Structures are given as structure tokens and as C-alpha cells.
């Protein structure tokens, strides 16, 4: 495709999103649309798009130490912590921009280009509005989960290892990292990055009534929530929520990929983490 005299690559699938690029510009878009506008899926926002786009650039051998940002839609504290960016670097050749729609661009040139993919998936307007309202209620300052409470400090301390799938490595790999092993002994500080591809060993779906209280506002709209128990080639196992924007049922033995999405809201803050996408 051509955009402002610049030849862009065709959009391709990446972690449930759509990506396109030139030598100096990388674009990521939600695959969903409503009334000719690109909109976010049920558990996505500008921050999840940004993390996914940086991971796409990493996969193509492009190293980024920091990002310049002037967009209020992005939470740079979250991105710096999640991606391990150096906040002390005051300048960066890479700048990140958000469109009015659900599109993010990272560029090292002065021009920012937002190209819109074709053949987007139409969302149900009623469900879209219900999910949007549910997130607003869930992220309200007065909303406190009645389930397993996780403080902001606990969340922040483990965020980078969770987002980047950094496991502790010793006699075996453990994820998420922890201080002590099952014998109460210090496990050590060595780490290993897990592959984001995994095998599904079992899964379950909770009805809206049986969902944990963190998800009680959105679960009835989504028709419940699903989780899967997966294994990584490094030997680690873990339990992950399935992404909310793809209506697929896992099969034991099938493959999935770990992606970054919104998890839940609490005390005025959206909590981000990793979820599972079915890829075969």
C-alpha cells in the first residue's frame, strides 16, 4: 500500500492485532471496527497495542531503549516498567503516537502516518458499549475487588517479569518468579525468558456467576471467562486467562501464544498482564 508517498507493507496478523511497517515507521491497529471507525477489542487499549508493537520490533531485530511520547492516552510509567525502558534517557530516536482511532505508530522520522487496514471485523455495537461502560465502572477509584487483593506495589514489582515472561532459572524454571522455593530456600536471581508459544494441557470455562469478583462486572457481558493450563518448552507451566476478543474454544494439545492485554481494574488503575490466544 502507499501512504503519503511512502510504500507501506501490507498489514499482517500479530498477537491478535494488525501490523504494517516501513524502514522508519511501524504501525499497529486493532482488527475491530464500528461505524467505519477502528475500535478496541474487549481487553485492549493503546497501552496493549504499544507493548505488542514494541515486541514486534524486537522480533525484527530493532532495539529500543526508550520512547518519546506526547500522548496522554498512553501510560508511560506502565510502558517503561513493563518493557524495561530507561527513564533516565531524556531523548530517543523513536517516537510513539496514537491516532483518534485504535491505532498506534512508532517512528524515528518526523512524519507520523496512520494507515487504516481494510476488511476489519465489525463489532456488535450494543456489546461494545456495554464492555466500555463496564471497564469505566471497574476502573473507578471506589471499585475495590472483594477477591484476592493485589496492592499497587505488588503489581508493579512483578509487572516486568510477567509481561516479558521472565522466569527464574535454577534446577527448574519457575514463572512467575518468587523469592523462595517449596522448601523455603532462596531460589536465586538467575532468569530465563520463556518462549511465548505454549501447549494447552487443560482448560475450563467459568460461568458469569462463578467468575472471581475482579471480573464480576464484565463476565456477564462476555458470557463467562475461560482459563487454560499450559506448558512451555522450557519446562515451566502456568495458568492464563484466554483473551476476551476471540470466541475460540481451546483443545488439549493445541498451541497458544502469550500476549499482553488488560486483566482487570481496581482502585482507579487498569491492571495489565498476559493472556492466551489460541493459534491452532
Rosetta silent file (secondary structure, phi, psi, omega in degrees, C-alpha in Angstrom):
SEQUENCE: XXXXXXXXXXXXXXXXXXXXXXXXXXXXXXXXXXXXXXXXXXXXXXXXXXXXXXXXXXXXXXXXXXXXXXXXXXXXXXXXXXXXXXXXXXXXXXXXXXXXXXXXXXXXXXXXXXXXXXXXXXXXXXXXXXXXXXXXXXXXXXXXXXXXXXXXXXXXXXXXXXXXXXXXXXXXXXXXXXXXXXXXXXXXXXXXXXXXXXXXXXXXXXXXXXXXXXXXXXXXXXXXXXXXXXXXXXXXXXXXXXXXXXXXXXXXXXXXXXXXXXXXXXXXXXXXXXXXXXXX
SCORE:     score description
SCORE:     0.000 S_00000001
   1 L     0.000  156.907  178.050    0.000    0.000    0.000 S_00000001
   2 E  -114.653  139.844 -177.686    1.073    3.629   -0.486 S_00000001
   3 E  -142.897  107.594  178.298    0.664    6.297    2.163 S_00000001
   4 L    59.003   36.560 -179.350    1.749    9.873    1.582 S_00000001
   5 L    82.539   -0.818  179.643    4.323    8.774   -0.966 S_00000001
   6 E  -105.734  131.064  178.566    5.670    6.100    1.382 S_00000001
   7 E   -84.439  118.723  179.097    5.303    2.469    0.473 S_00000001
   8 L   -99.870  150.791  172.131    3.957    0.512    3.435 S_00000001
   9 L   -71.370  158.864  175.212    3.968   -3.241    3.784 S_00000001
  10 L   -66.334  152.766  177.709    0.611   -4.971    3.774 S_00000001
  11 L   -69.802  139.628  177.058   -0.973   -5.470    7.156 S_00000001
  12 E  -131.300  161.913 -178.197   -0.287   -8.842    8.736 S_00000001
  13 E   -77.527  139.041  177.184   -1.526  -10.555   11.886 S_00000001
  14 E  -152.776  112.174  175.891    0.486  -10.154   15.064 S_00000001
  15 L    54.416   34.192  179.509   -0.693  -11.185   18.530 S_00000001
  16 L    86.428    1.793  177.818   -4.326  -10.662   17.562 S_00000001
  17 E  -115.944 -174.692  178.313   -3.636   -7.235   16.054 S_00000001
  18 E  -122.592  130.397 -177.603   -2.654   -5.971   12.584 S_00000001
  19 E  -124.562  150.405  175.881    0.824   -4.575   11.851 S_00000001
  20 E  -148.514  157.483 -175.490    2.427   -2.777    8.921 S_00000001
  21 E  -157.681  159.417  162.971    5.797   -1.076    8.522 S_00000001
  22 L  -121.067 -169.954  178.824    8.354    0.821    6.510 S_00000001
  23 L   -65.176  -32.018 -172.698   12.040    1.149    7.336 S_00000001
  24 L  -116.715    2.306 -173.269   11.327    4.065    9.686 S_00000001
  25 E  -144.310  130.942  179.304    7.711    3.633   10.730 S_00000001
  26 E  -123.668  133.339 -175.800    5.801    0.821   12.435 S_00000001
  27 E  -126.043  138.593  174.270    2.012    0.763   12.752 S_00000001
  28 E  -131.278  139.022 -175.746   -0.281   -1.472   14.780 S_00000001
  29 E  -133.848  147.145  168.294   -4.058   -1.473   14.592 S_00000001
  30 L   -65.703  148.343  178.525   -6.949   -3.152   16.319 S_00000001
  31 L   -87.124    5.023 -172.965   -8.734   -5.565   13.935 S_00000001
  32 E  -106.906  148.937  178.026  -12.181   -4.322   15.039 S_00000001
  33 E  -140.718  155.629  177.265  -14.373   -1.568   13.624 S_00000001
  34 E  -147.613  121.187 -179.924  -17.644    0.177   14.412 S_00000001
  35 L    52.815   46.600  176.696  -19.342    2.672   12.086 S_00000001
  36 L    67.992   14.326  174.919  -16.216    2.896    9.911 S_00000001
  37 E  -110.616  143.652  172.689  -14.014    3.604   12.960 S_00000001
  38 E   -78.811  128.151 -177.689  -11.255    1.362   14.258 S_00000001
  39 E  -127.825  162.441  179.980  -12.141    0.428   17.857 S_00000001
  40 L   -78.748  150.372  171.041  -10.536   -1.577   20.639 S_00000001
  41 L   -74.032  176.898 -173.548  -11.442   -5.152   21.470 S_00000001
  42 L   -60.744  -23.838 -179.139  -12.862   -6.012   24.922 S_00000001
  43 L  -129.438   29.493 -179.432   -9.465   -6.225   26.666 S_00000001
  44 L  -121.381  159.154  173.084   -7.267   -3.933   24.550 S_00000001
  45 L  -159.893 -171.887 -179.286   -6.274   -0.262   24.608 S_00000001
  46 H   -59.760  -35.114 -178.004   -3.450    2.000   23.423 S_00000001
  47 H   -68.152  -41.494  178.850   -1.084    0.516   26.014 S_00000001
  48 H   -68.551  -35.885  175.270   -1.586   -3.096   24.918 S_00000001
  49 H   -62.656  -43.413 -177.696   -1.148   -2.041   21.284 S_00000001
  50 H   -63.222  -45.393  178.471    2.077   -0.218   22.192 S_00000001
  51 H   -60.547  -45.055 -178.967    3.564   -3.202   24.046 S_00000001
  52 H   -62.899  -39.637 -179.520    2.680   -5.516   21.173 S_00000001
  53 H   -67.428  -41.199  176.429    4.218   -3.163   18.599 S_00000001
  54 H   -62.129  -41.440  177.905    7.481   -2.889   20.556 S_00000001
  55 H   -64.176  -34.929  175.488    7.585   -6.688   20.807 S_00000001
  56 H   -63.287  -43.923  178.880    7.047   -6.851   17.034 S_00000001
  57 H   -64.474  -41.359  175.493   10.010   -4.514   16.524 S_00000001
  58 H   -57.571  -41.329 -177.655   12.137   -6.619   18.878 S_00000001
  59 H   -65.872  -17.967  177.840   11.236   -9.696   16.823 S_00000001
  60 L  -103.645   17.969  173.720   12.672   -7.922   13.769 S_00000001
  61 L    78.970   15.506  179.854   15.972   -7.125   15.482 S_00000001
  62 L   -97.971  119.717 -178.544   15.210   -3.493   16.311 S_00000001
  63 L   -94.886  135.147  178.559   16.399   -2.477   19.770 S_00000001
  64 L  -127.878  126.600  178.359   14.639    0.322   21.637 S_00000001
  65 L   -98.011  -23.897  179.780   15.923    1.763   24.911 S_00000001
  66 L  -163.333  167.397  178.277   13.264    4.445   25.334 S_00000001
  67 L  -132.033  139.419  169.500   10.367    6.175   23.602 S_00000001
  68 E   -87.694  137.404 -176.094    9.424    9.823   23.276 S_00000001
  69 E  -146.308  134.962  174.375    5.734   10.357   23.882 S_00000001
  70 L  -123.491   15.107 -177.276    3.374   13.326   23.952 S_00000001
  71 L   -97.200  124.734  178.613    0.150   11.325   24.015 S_00000001
  72 L   -73.208  -15.975  179.788   -1.965   11.424   27.152 S_00000001
  73 L   -70.520  -20.272 -177.705   -3.680    8.176   26.051 S_00000001
  74 L   -97.472  140.571  175.715   -0.507    6.230   26.844 S_00000001
  75 L   -98.432   94.006 -174.973    0.662    5.398   30.361 S_00000001
  76 H   -67.396  -29.087  175.462    4.412    5.794   30.015 S_00000001
  77 H   -59.830  -42.813  177.531    5.030    4.720   33.616 S_00000001
  78 H   -65.469  -47.788 -176.737    3.452    1.375   32.717 S_00000001
  79 H   -63.929  -42.716  179.254    5.289    1.072   29.386 S_00000001
  80 H   -61.467  -42.987 -178.702    8.680    1.970   30.882 S_00000001
  81 H   -70.884  -44.906 -176.370    8.237   -0.555   33.672 S_00000001
  82 H   -67.108  -38.352 -174.643    6.736   -3.301   31.515 S_00000001
  83 H   -98.801   -1.411  177.836    9.278   -3.000   28.703 S_00000001
  84 L    71.858   27.874  178.737   12.313   -2.190   30.839 S_00000001
  85 L   -71.618  150.454  179.113   12.911    1.199   29.248 S_00000001
  86 L   -87.529  107.829 -178.078   15.484    3.508   30.811 S_00000001
  87 L   -69.651  -16.090 -179.117   13.562    6.520   32.133 S_00000001
  88 L   -76.628  -14.738  178.208   16.827    8.455   32.591 S_00000001
  89 L   -79.512  112.609 -173.550   17.244    8.712   28.810 S_00000001
  90 L   -82.191  -21.350  179.266   15.715   12.101   28.011 S_00000001
  91 L  -127.421  152.501  178.182   15.824   11.761   24.236 S_00000001
  92 L  -148.569  145.674  177.306   15.121    8.892   21.889 S_00000001
  93 L   -72.136  -18.575 -177.731   15.170    8.494   18.152 S_00000001
  94 L  -100.908  130.861  176.390   11.858    6.650   18.384 S_00000001
  95 E  -117.013  147.661 -179.905    8.591    8.487   18.999 S_00000001
  96 E  -118.188  136.177 -176.918    5.222    6.907   19.699 S_00000001
  97 E  -131.247  151.552  174.605    1.909    8.364   18.553 S_00000001
  98 E  -117.510  138.732  173.484   -1.757    7.447   18.958 S_00000001
  99 L   -84.946  174.198  174.745   -4.456    8.089   16.384 S_00000001
 100 L   -69.461  -24.727  174.741   -8.005    9.096   17.263 S_00000001
 101 L   -93.528 -172.116 -176.262   -8.923    5.515   16.393 S_00000001
 102 L   -85.962   65.055 -179.102   -7.385    2.362   17.865 S_00000001
 103 E  -136.471  138.951  178.274   -4.064    2.681   16.001 S_00000001
 104 E  -125.720  141.532  179.366   -0.531    3.272   17.331 S_00000001
 105 E  -126.674  136.090  170.382    2.551    4.346   15.365 S_00000001
 106 E  -119.306  124.578 -173.657    6.226    4.230   16.368 S_00000001
 107 E  -140.831  149.405  173.029    8.517    6.217   14.071 S_00000001
 108 L  -111.601   19.680  173.327   12.057    7.590   14.012 S_00000001
 109 L  -117.735  171.740 -178.249   11.214   10.207   11.386 S_00000001
 110 L   -72.644  -23.274 -177.741    9.328   13.478   11.746 S_00000001
 111 L   -87.675  135.728  171.299    6.322   12.141    9.893 S_00000001
 112 L  -114.199  129.667 -176.004    3.723   10.033   11.634 S_00000001
 113 L  -121.909  130.689  177.061    1.465    8.037    9.361 S_00000001
 114 L  -117.782  101.716  176.333   -1.714    6.248   10.357 S_00000001
 115 L   -96.609  141.742 -177.196   -2.922    3.874    7.696 S_00000001
 116 L   -99.083  126.641  178.396   -6.205    2.075    8.260 S_00000001
 117 L   -65.407  159.118  175.331   -6.373   -1.649    7.480 S_00000001
 118 L   -98.600  165.492  175.275   -9.053   -2.985    5.189 S_00000001
 119 L    55.542   46.521  176.449  -11.598   -5.734    5.879 S_00000001
 120 L   -72.803  161.809 -178.636  -11.821   -5.102    9.609 S_00000001
 121 E   -88.773  126.004 -179.889  -14.140   -7.178   11.784 S_00000001
 122 E   -76.007  133.738  177.946  -17.395   -5.457   12.670 S_00000001
 123 L   -95.590  157.839  173.087  -18.270   -5.423   16.372 S_00000001
 124 L   -76.394  120.536 -173.362  -21.721   -5.604   17.879 S_00000001
 125 H   -61.599  -41.624 -178.728  -22.468   -2.013   18.896 S_00000001
 126 H   -63.140  -47.345  179.853  -24.558   -2.932   21.928 S_00000001
 127 H   -65.533  -39.522  178.526  -21.938   -5.316   23.332 S_00000001
 128 H   -58.480  -46.457 -179.375  -19.145   -2.847   22.581 S_00000001
 129 H   -66.648  -37.619  178.252  -20.895   -0.112   24.560 S_00000001
 130 H   -64.210  -42.912  178.582  -21.643   -2.465   27.457 S_00000001
 131 H   -64.660  -41.957  179.579  -17.995   -3.534   27.692 S_00000001
 132 H   -61.051  -44.920  178.510  -16.833    0.085   27.534 S_00000001
 133 H   -65.585  -37.456 -179.951  -19.194    1.058   30.357 S_00000001
 134 H   -63.782  -41.820  178.461  -18.138   -1.992   32.386 S_00000001
 135 H   -63.886  -37.998  178.948  -14.462   -1.020   32.185 S_00000001
 136 H   -62.608  -41.417  177.475  -15.322    2.505   33.338 S_00000001
 137 H   -67.350  -42.357 -176.217  -17.100    1.090   36.396 S_00000001
 138 H   -66.737  -35.536 -177.412  -14.332   -1.431   37.056 S_00000001
 139 L   -88.792    3.618  179.376  -11.571    1.178   36.833 S_00000001
 140 L   -65.194  148.518 -176.161  -13.382    3.650   39.097 S_00000001
 141 L   -59.854  -33.676 -176.615  -11.440    4.755   42.159 S_00000001
 142 L   -81.626   -6.625 -178.928  -14.087    3.424   44.519 S_00000001
 143 L   -83.111  115.662  177.649  -14.070   -0.064   42.988 S_00000001
 144 L  -123.506  125.209 -179.151  -12.115   -2.475   45.202 S_00000001
 145 L   -60.963  139.945  175.177  -12.071   -6.196   44.427 S_00000001
 146 L   -91.414    2.895 -179.748  -13.568   -8.429   47.090 S_00000001
 147 L   -94.003 -138.572 -178.555  -11.365  -11.286   45.904 S_00000001
 148 L   -75.287  103.337 -175.906   -7.605  -11.747   46.146 S_00000001
 149 L   -73.206  131.312  176.580   -6.403   -8.180   46.727 S_00000001
 150 L  -120.089  118.233 -178.201   -3.161   -7.236   44.982 S_00000001
 151 L   -69.780  161.381  177.180   -1.579   -3.968   46.105 S_00000001
 152 H   -60.015  -38.698  179.223   -0.156   -1.482   43.624 S_00000001
 153 H   -64.370  -45.834  178.382    3.342   -2.236   44.942 S_00000001
 154 H   -61.106  -43.737  179.764    2.940   -5.996   44.464 S_00000001
 155 H   -60.657  -47.562 -176.896    1.543   -5.446   40.984 S_00000001
 156 H   -66.037  -38.731 -177.469    4.382   -3.093   39.968 S_00000001
 157 H   -64.555  -32.563 -176.263    7.140   -5.318   41.362 S_00000001
 158 H  -100.928   -2.296 -171.821    6.079   -8.329   39.293 S_00000001
 159 H   -61.223  -49.486 -175.604    4.887   -6.491   36.176 S_00000001
 160 H   -61.354  -44.236 -179.045    8.080   -6.635   34.099 S_00000001
 161 H   -66.684  -33.708  179.551    8.684  -10.352   34.689 S_00000001
 162 H   -72.283  -47.456 -178.327    5.057  -11.148   33.869 S_00000001
 163 H   -62.845  -40.196 -174.882    4.868   -9.043   30.715 S_00000001
 164 L   -96.449    6.441  178.369    8.235  -10.302   29.431 S_00000001
 165 L    52.899   46.033  178.310    7.790  -13.922   30.592 S_00000001
 166 E   -90.677  112.367 -179.164   10.996  -13.798   32.629 S_00000001
 167 E  -100.891  152.809  170.805   11.230  -16.966   34.732 S_00000001
 168 E   -75.684  139.907 -179.317   13.687  -17.776   37.499 S_00000001
 169 E  -119.284  128.094  176.306   16.103  -20.485   36.448 S_00000001
 170 L  -148.803 -124.599  172.457   17.664  -22.975   38.811 S_00000001
 171 L   -64.048  -26.845  174.508   17.109  -26.713   38.960 S_00000001
 172 L  -149.058  160.920  178.748   13.924  -25.862   37.097 S_00000001
 173 E   -85.372  135.531 -179.378   12.389  -22.728   35.607 S_00000001
 174 E  -123.646  127.486  176.627    9.755  -21.029   37.746 S_00000001
 175 L  -140.089  137.138   -5.336    7.300  -18.439   36.492 S_00000001
 176 L   -69.713  158.487 -177.337    6.241  -16.055   37.781 S_00000001
 177 L   -59.599  151.926  176.416    9.447  -15.533   39.799 S_00000001
 178 L  -144.641  164.536 -175.060    9.345  -15.928   43.562 S_00000001
 179 L   -75.618  -44.853 -173.235   11.790  -15.475   46.412 S_00000001
 180 E  -118.712  152.371  173.792   11.735  -18.974   47.915 S_00000001
 181 L   -85.382 -174.846 -176.185   11.255  -22.483   46.543 S_00000001
 182 L   -66.947  -15.842  176.528    8.836  -25.028   48.004 S_00000001
 183 L   -90.780    1.623 -179.796   11.417  -25.951   50.669 S_00000001
 184 L    81.259   15.622 -179.344   11.610  -22.347   51.836 S_00000001
 185 L   -99.366  148.723  178.853   15.112  -21.853   50.427 S_00000001
 186 E   -60.176  128.186 -171.871   16.250  -18.790   48.467 S_00000001
 187 L   -82.784  -27.249 -177.905   15.788  -19.649   44.818 S_00000001
 188 L   109.544  169.459 -173.236   18.373  -17.330   43.276 S_00000001
 189 L  -112.733    1.802  177.887   18.294  -14.411   40.869 S_00000001
 190 L   -67.392  146.524 -177.169   19.170  -16.026   37.519 S_00000001
 191 E  -135.127  159.693  177.309   16.458  -15.622   34.921 S_00000001
 192 E  -141.910  137.751  178.660   15.424  -17.031   31.566 S_00000001
 193 E   -85.881  123.568  179.094   12.964  -15.614   29.043 S_00000001
 194 L   -76.319  151.092  169.858   10.256  -18.099   28.172 S_00000001
 195 L   -65.588  147.518  178.836    9.043  -18.598   24.635 S_00000001
 196 L   -85.928    1.972  176.143    5.629  -17.009   24.128 S_00000001
 197 E   -98.635  136.258 -175.560    4.431  -20.191   22.383 S_00000001
 198 E  -143.794  167.901  176.974    2.952  -22.881   24.611 S_00000001
 199 E  -108.945  137.803 -179.006    0.941  -26.113   24.578 S_00000001
 200 E   -87.004  122.378 -178.706   -2.501  -26.342   26.146 S_00000001
 201 E  -100.658  -30.306  175.017   -2.758  -29.185   28.659 S_00000001
 202 E  -163.517  164.701  178.462   -6.215  -28.446   30.083 S_00000001
 203 E  -156.829  163.301  178.449   -8.764  -25.668   30.211 S_00000001
 204 E  -150.572  155.867  176.030  -12.004  -24.647   31.873 S_00000001
 205 E  -122.305  127.836  178.096  -14.739  -22.069   31.454 S_00000001
 206 E   -97.109  134.947  175.399  -16.324  -20.319   34.413 S_00000001
 207 L   -67.462  165.433  179.168  -19.877  -19.058   34.155 S_00000001
 208 H   -57.920  -38.209 -178.968  -20.531  -15.414   34.903 S_00000001
 209 H   -69.675  -26.614 -177.398  -21.893  -16.387   38.322 S_00000001
 210 H   -96.742    0.994 -178.014  -18.774  -18.411   39.126 S_00000001
 211 L   -73.447  147.448  175.342  -16.216  -15.831   37.988 S_00000001
 212 L   -56.548  155.869 -173.838  -13.926  -14.189   40.583 S_00000001
 213 H   -62.578  -25.160  177.824  -15.148  -10.829   41.854 S_00000001
 214 H   -59.109  -26.576 -175.113  -12.465   -8.971   39.853 S_00000001
 215 H  -111.346   11.321 -171.804  -14.379   -9.918   36.714 S_00000001
 216 H   -66.224  -25.135 -179.882  -17.935   -9.751   38.051 S_00000001
 217 H   -78.002  -41.370 -176.061  -18.827   -6.601   36.095 S_00000001
 218 H   -90.819  -27.455 -174.236  -17.634   -7.835   32.680 S_00000001
 219 H   -55.558  -41.738  178.780  -18.158  -11.596   32.985 S_00000001
 220 H   -63.108  -32.231  179.459  -21.949  -11.483   32.369 S_00000001
 221 H   -73.044  -36.926 -178.202  -21.376   -9.485   29.171 S_00000001
 222 H   -82.131  -10.716 -176.626  -18.655  -11.859   27.976 S_00000001
 223 L    78.188   30.857 -177.967  -20.646  -14.985   28.825 S_00000001
 224 L   101.473  178.942  178.011  -18.135  -16.105   31.450 S_00000001
 225 E  -131.128  148.983 -178.772  -14.347  -16.335   31.403 S_00000001
 226 E  -117.040  144.963  175.456  -12.022  -19.120   30.274 S_00000001
 227 E  -129.498  155.445  178.858   -8.635  -20.187   31.621 S_00000001
 228 E  -135.856  143.524  174.360   -6.062  -22.662   30.340 S_00000001
 229 E   -98.203  120.114 -171.896   -3.222  -24.616   31.958 S_00000001
 230 E  -126.318  160.555  175.761   -0.254  -24.539   29.579 S_00000001
 231 E  -123.882  143.117  177.392    3.311  -25.821   29.336 S_00000001
 232 E  -103.737  158.244 -178.518    6.326  -24.086   27.793 S_00000001
 233 L   -65.486  -20.169  178.010    9.224  -25.793   26.040 S_00000001
 234 L   -78.320   -2.585  177.614   11.497  -24.576   28.861 S_00000001
 235 L   100.602  -11.749 -179.413    9.576  -26.862   31.239 S_00000001
 236 L   -77.829  149.311  175.448    7.569  -24.182   33.015 S_00000001
 237 E  -125.167  157.364 -179.903    3.803  -24.446   33.366 S_00000001
 238 E  -164.590  166.105  178.346    1.229  -21.766   34.102 S_00000001
 239 E  -113.458  132.018 -177.730   -2.430  -20.787   34.105 S_00000001
 240 E  -134.093  144.766  167.083   -3.653  -17.974   31.862 S_00000001
 241 E   -68.796  148.689  171.242   -6.927  -16.284   31.063 S_00000001
 242 E   -82.864  150.421  177.963   -7.953  -16.507   27.422 S_00000001
 243 L   -59.853  150.287 -175.553   -8.211  -13.234   25.510 S_00000001
 244 L   -85.222  -16.515 -170.915  -11.678  -11.711   25.564 S_00000001
 245 L   -98.286    7.112  178.310  -11.911  -10.677   21.914 S_00000001
 246 L  -129.007  120.097 -176.001  -11.685  -14.089   20.240 S_00000001
 247 L   -89.203   73.945  179.777  -14.502  -16.594   20.610 S_00000001
 248 L  -123.993  145.998  177.765  -12.461  -19.779   20.354 S_00000001
 249 L  -103.816  126.216 -179.627  -12.566  -22.934   22.448 S_00000001
 250 L   -66.794  156.625  170.600   -9.198  -24.499   23.325 S_00000001
 251 L  -126.065  138.567  179.404   -8.417  -28.120   22.611 S_00000001
 252 L   -60.021  129.530 -177.691   -5.989  -30.152   24.679 S_00000001
 253 L    96.788  -13.444  178.938   -2.738  -30.428   22.741 S_00000001
 254 L   -78.960  166.472 -176.963   -3.323  -27.310   20.661 S_00000001
 255 E  -101.210  152.690  175.546   -0.912  -24.385   20.655 S_00000001
 256 E  -139.186  167.526  173.420   -1.330  -20.903   22.006 S_00000001
 257 E  -126.300  146.692 -178.624    0.663  -17.704   22.258 S_00000001
 258 E   -92.253  126.550 -177.368    1.009  -15.442   25.262 S_00000001
 259 E  -130.223  166.069 -179.785    0.040  -11.811   24.632 S_00000001
 260 E   -96.787  130.687  178.886   -0.420   -8.657   26.710 S_00000001
 261 E  -146.329  170.179  167.954   -3.945   -7.491   27.491 S_00000001
 262 E   -65.336  142.849  176.612   -5.958   -5.728   30.154 S_00000001
 263 E  -106.597  -58.721  177.261   -6.715   -8.054   33.070 S_00000001
 264 E  -162.478  171.961  177.621   -8.973   -6.086   35.431 S_00000001
 265 E  -115.791  147.095 -179.824   -9.439   -2.665   37.032 S_00000001
 266 E  -159.292  132.281  174.690   -9.060   -1.744   40.681 S_00000001
 267 L    51.234   44.909  176.066   -8.866    1.488   42.691 S_00000001
 268 L    79.849    9.365 -176.757   -8.671    3.715   39.627 S_00000001
 269 E  -130.639  133.749  172.058   -5.993    1.655   37.870 S_00000001
 270 E   -80.918  129.878  176.548   -6.129   -0.778   34.973 S_00000001
 271 E   -97.714  128.130 -179.745   -4.070   -3.879   35.715 S_00000001
 272 E  -106.251  157.243  177.938   -2.266   -5.366   32.712 S_00000001
 273 E  -172.217 -161.361 -176.961   -0.844   -8.825   32.267 S_00000001
 274 E  -106.114  141.530  176.506   -0.539  -11.804   29.967 S_00000001
 275 E  -130.620  174.068 -175.926   -3.333  -13.809   28.385 S_00000001
 276 E  -110.154  132.474  170.106   -3.543  -16.737   25.996 S_00000001
 277 E  -109.931  136.880  174.333   -4.508  -16.693   22.304 S_00000001
 278 E   -80.326  129.232 -178.333   -5.299  -19.928   20.501 S_00000001
 279 L  -118.436   -4.555  170.185   -3.188  -20.183   17.350 S_00000001
 280 L  -155.416    0.000    0.000   -4.067  -23.667   16.069 S_00000001
